[in-house]
PDB file of C-alpha atoms in Angstrom:
ATOM      1  CA  UNK D  22       5.737  44.549 -30.891  1.00 43.00           C
ATOM      2  CA  UNK D  23       3.060  41.944 -31.616  1.00 45.00           C
ATOM      3  CA  UNK D  24       2.438  38.780 -29.711  1.00 46.00           C
ATOM      4  CA  UNK D  25      -0.009  35.901 -29.642  1.00 48.00           C
ATOM      5  CA  UNK D  26      -1.142  36.899 -26.158  1.00 49.00           C
ATOM      6  CA  UNK D  27      -4.222  38.996 -25.711  1.00 50.00           C
ATOM      7  CA  UNK D  28      -2.950  42.449 -24.783  1.00 71.00           C
ATOM      8  CA  UNK D  29      -5.772  44.053 -22.843  1.00 84.00           C
ATOM      9  CA  UNK D  30      -4.350  47.459 -23.634  1.00 89.00           C
ATOM     10  CA  UNK D  31      -5.143  46.831 -27.318  1.00 91.00           C
ATOM     11  CA  UNK D  32      -8.777  46.029 -26.498  1.00 93.00           C
ATOM     12  CA  UNK D  33      -8.957  49.150 -24.332  1.00 94.00           C
ATOM     13  CA  UNK D  34      -7.481  51.215 -27.188  1.00 95.00           C
ATOM     14  CA  UNK D  35     -10.146  49.859 -29.550  1.00 96.00           C
ATOM     15  CA  UNK D  36     -12.913  50.502 -27.038  1.00 98.00           C
ATOM     16  CA  UNK D  37     -11.733  54.061 -26.389  1.00 98.00           C
ATOM     17  CA  UNK D  38     -11.766  54.717 -30.130  1.00 98.00           C
ATOM     18  CA  UNK D  39     -15.278  53.280 -30.519  1.00 98.00           C
ATOM     19  CA  UNK D  40     -16.449  55.497 -27.633  1.00 98.00           C
ATOM     20  CA  UNK D  41     -14.765  58.477 -29.319  1.00 97.00           C
ATOM     21  CA  UNK D  42     -16.592  57.647 -32.566  1.00 97.00           C
ATOM     22  CA  UNK D  43     -19.919  57.626 -30.712  1.00 97.00           C
ATOM     23  CA  UNK D  44     -19.204  60.858 -28.838  1.00 95.00           C
ATOM     24  CA  UNK D  45     -18.050  62.666 -31.981  1.00 95.00           C
ATOM     25  CA  UNK D  46     -21.105  61.484 -33.885  1.00 93.00           C
ATOM     26  CA  UNK D  47     -23.537  62.464 -31.164  1.00 92.00           C
ATOM     27  CA  UNK D  48     -21.930  65.878 -30.837  1.00 90.00           C
ATOM     28  CA  UNK D  49     -21.948  66.496 -34.592  1.00 88.00           C
ATOM     29  CA  UNK D  50     -25.696  65.836 -34.606  1.00 83.00           C
ATOM     30  CA  UNK D  51     -26.363  67.915 -31.490  1.00 78.00           C
ATOM     31  CA  UNK D  52     -27.567  64.834 -29.636  1.00 76.00           C
ATOM     32  CA  UNK D  53     -25.599  65.692 -26.523  1.00 71.00           C
ATOM     33  CA  UNK D  54     -23.599  63.495 -24.242  1.00 72.00           C
ATOM     34  CA  UNK D  55     -26.262  62.310 -21.805  1.00 89.00           C
ATOM     35  CA  UNK D  56     -25.155  58.939 -20.464  1.00 92.00           C
ATOM     36  CA  UNK D  57     -28.265  57.034 -21.558  1.00 93.00           C
ATOM     37  CA  UNK D  58     -28.014  58.392 -25.097  1.00 92.00           C
ATOM     38  CA  UNK D  59     -24.323  57.599 -25.342  1.00 94.00           C
ATOM     39  CA  UNK D  60     -24.852  54.054 -24.056  1.00 96.00           C
ATOM     40  CA  UNK D  61     -27.785  53.527 -26.431  1.00 95.00           C
ATOM     41  CA  UNK D  62     -25.599  54.493 -29.373  1.00 95.00           C
ATOM     42  CA  UNK D  63     -22.515  52.707 -28.053  1.00 97.00           C
ATOM     43  CA  UNK D  64     -23.741  49.239 -27.101  1.00 98.00           C
ATOM     44  CA  UNK D  65     -24.242  47.824 -30.632  1.00 98.00           C
ATOM     45  CA  UNK D  66     -20.714  48.810 -31.649  1.00 98.00           C
ATOM     46  CA  UNK D  67     -19.212  47.671 -28.355  1.00 98.00           C
ATOM     47  CA  UNK D  68     -20.894  44.295 -28.889  1.00 98.00           C
ATOM     48  CA  UNK D  69     -19.482  44.190 -32.420  1.00 98.00           C
ATOM     49  CA  UNK D  70     -16.042  44.993 -31.049  1.00 98.00           C
ATOM     50  CA  UNK D  71     -16.293  42.063 -28.626  1.00 97.00           C
ATOM     51  CA  UNK D  72     -17.334  39.759 -31.483  1.00 97.00           C
ATOM     52  CA  UNK D  73     -14.377  40.973 -33.540  1.00 96.00           C
ATOM     53  CA  UNK D  74     -11.980  40.363 -30.677  1.00 93.00           C
ATOM     54  CA  UNK D  75     -13.452  36.890 -30.149  1.00 93.00           C
ATOM     55  CA  UNK D  76     -12.777  36.125 -33.826  1.00 93.00           C
ATOM     56  CA  UNK D  77      -9.196  37.350 -33.469  1.00 91.00           C
ATOM     57  CA  UNK D  78      -8.581  35.243 -30.380  1.00 89.00           C
ATOM     58  CA  UNK D  79     -10.224  32.106 -31.837  1.00 91.00           C
ATOM     59  CA  UNK D  80      -8.212  32.424 -35.049  1.00 88.00           C
ATOM     60  CA  UNK D  81      -5.003  32.983 -33.083  1.00 82.00           C
ATOM     61  CA  UNK D  82      -4.136  36.248 -34.793  1.00 74.00           C
ATOM     62  CA  UNK D  83      -1.308  38.347 -33.453  1.00 73.00           C
ATOM     63  CA  UNK D  84      -2.320  41.415 -31.552  1.00 71.00           C
ATOM     64  CA  UNK D  85      -2.205  44.321 -32.208  1.00 73.00           C
ATOM     65  CA  UNK D  86      -1.209  43.437 -35.776  1.00 85.00           C
ATOM     66  CA  UNK D  87      -3.008  44.928 -38.747  1.00 88.00           C
ATOM     67  CA  UNK D  88      -4.425  41.481 -39.507  1.00 89.00           C
ATOM     68  CA  UNK D  89      -6.289  41.563 -36.198  1.00 91.00           C
ATOM     69  CA  UNK D  90      -7.723  44.943 -37.153  1.00 94.00           C
ATOM     70  CA  UNK D  91      -8.962  43.464 -40.411  1.00 94.00           C
ATOM     71  CA  UNK D  92     -11.209  41.187 -38.328  1.00 95.00           C
ATOM     72  CA  UNK D  93     -12.119  43.639 -35.563  1.00 96.00           C
ATOM     73  CA  UNK D  94     -13.090  46.515 -37.859  1.00 98.00           C
ATOM     74  CA  UNK D  95     -15.686  44.754 -40.071  1.00 98.00           C
ATOM     75  CA  UNK D  96     -17.108  42.810 -37.121  1.00 98.00           C
ATOM     76  CA  UNK D  97     -17.582  46.050 -35.194  1.00 98.00           C
ATOM     77  CA  UNK D  98     -19.350  47.664 -38.145  1.00 98.00           C
ATOM     78  CA  UNK D  99     -21.485  44.719 -39.283  1.00 98.00           C
ATOM     79  CA  UNK D 100     -22.573  43.503 -35.857  1.00 98.00           C
ATOM     80  CA  UNK D 101     -23.095  47.103 -34.763  1.00 98.00           C
ATOM     81  CA  UNK D 102     -25.360  47.850 -37.724  1.00 98.00           C
ATOM     82  CA  UNK D 103     -27.344  44.625 -37.351  1.00 98.00           C
ATOM     83  CA  UNK D 104     -27.921  45.333 -33.666  1.00 98.00           C
ATOM     84  CA  UNK D 105     -28.926  48.914 -34.483  1.00 97.00           C
ATOM     85  CA  UNK D 106     -31.570  47.587 -36.889  1.00 97.00           C
ATOM     86  CA  UNK D 107     -32.838  45.050 -34.350  1.00 97.00           C
ATOM     87  CA  UNK D 108     -33.033  47.742 -31.653  1.00 97.00           C
ATOM     88  CA  UNK D 109     -34.824  50.236 -33.900  1.00 96.00           C
ATOM     89  CA  UNK D 110     -31.915  52.635 -34.321  1.00 95.00           C
ATOM     90  CA  UNK D 111     -31.090  54.282 -37.641  1.00 89.00           C
ATOM     91  CA  UNK D 112     -28.859  52.849 -40.336  1.00 94.00           C
ATOM     92  CA  UNK D 113     -29.066  55.427 -43.105  1.00 95.00           C
ATOM     93  CA  UNK D 114     -26.656  54.768 -45.963  1.00 97.00           C
ATOM     94  CA  UNK D 115     -24.675  57.903 -45.141  1.00 95.00           C
ATOM     95  CA  UNK D 116     -24.322  56.747 -41.520  1.00 96.00           C
ATOM     96  CA  UNK D 117     -23.091  53.320 -42.639  1.00 97.00           C
ATOM     97  CA  UNK D 118     -20.507  54.921 -44.948  1.00 98.00           C
ATOM     98  CA  UNK D 119     -19.260  57.284 -42.240  1.00 97.00           C
ATOM     99  CA  UNK D 120     -19.118  54.393 -39.759  1.00 98.00           C
ATOM    100  CA  UNK D 121     -17.079  52.207 -42.119  1.00 98.00           C
ATOM    101  CA  UNK D 122     -14.624  55.004 -42.889  1.00 98.00           C
ATOM    102  CA  UNK D 123     -14.194  56.381 -39.362  1.00 98.00           C
ATOM    103  CA  UNK D 124     -13.995  53.042 -37.554  1.00 98.00           C
ATOM    104  CA  UNK D 125     -11.651  51.741 -40.255  1.00 98.00           C
ATOM    105  CA  UNK D 126      -9.401  54.747 -39.788  1.00 98.00           C
ATOM    106  CA  UNK D 127      -9.511  54.427 -36.011  1.00 98.00           C
ATOM    107  CA  UNK D 128      -9.191  50.649 -35.630  1.00 97.00           C
ATOM    108  CA  UNK D 129      -6.610  50.149 -38.376  1.00 97.00           C
ATOM    109  CA  UNK D 130      -4.861  53.480 -37.946  1.00 96.00           C
ATOM    110  CA  UNK D 131      -3.469  52.948 -34.467  1.00 94.00           C
ATOM    111  CA  UNK D 132      -2.300  49.480 -35.453  1.00 93.00           C
ATOM    112  CA  UNK D 133      -0.477  50.885 -38.482  1.00 93.00           C
ATOM    113  CA  UNK D 134       1.166  53.521 -36.293  1.00 92.00           C
ATOM    114  CA  UNK D 135       2.199  50.859 -33.765  1.00 88.00           C
ATOM    115  CA  UNK D 136       3.693  48.801 -36.584  1.00 86.00           C
ATOM    116  CA  UNK D 137       5.691  51.764 -37.886  1.00 88.00           C
ATOM    117  CA  UNK D 138       6.882  52.576 -34.394  1.00 81.00           C
ATOM    118  CA  UNK D 139       7.982  48.969 -33.916  1.00 72.00           C
ATOM    119  CA  UNK D 140       9.895  48.983 -37.184  1.00 71.00           C
ATOM    120  CA  UNK D 141      11.622  52.231 -36.311  1.00 69.00           C
ATOM    121  CA  UNK D 142      12.534  50.938 -32.867  1.00 67.00           C
ATOM    122  CA  UNK D 143      14.015  47.745 -34.362  1.00 66.00           C
ATOM    123  CA  UNK D 144      15.888  49.795 -36.964  1.00 66.00           C
ATOM    124  CA  UNK D 145      17.461  52.077 -34.382  1.00 63.00           C
ATOM    125  CA  UNK D 146      18.822  49.084 -32.436  1.00 60.00           C
ATOM    126  CA  UNK D 147      20.893  47.871 -35.384  1.00 56.00           C
TER     127      UNK D 147
END
């Protein structure tokens, strides 16, 4: 199920989950889904996601393996938070904790499910 090639579908899956994180967060704080607001909240984490993917590709990690998620997840959070500070957006401790937990669940969770699915598929072929 994993390969050394860069599966664009895996990047798209990560990006969709980061967008979902932003939309859920904005909705839970009654900030609405106006495009400018969503993009303002999204761009730091999208940039972090790109940095994480660059690290994965440079290090030659298999995608969509859990090990790739262990690079993508912290890069998305750390770069996202740094860019939020630089751009004058909030980084309250509670927000950082929620971000770490939710993005960790999202970005590692689908990879874990894909791994289980791959194992089950290999097991059923025996």
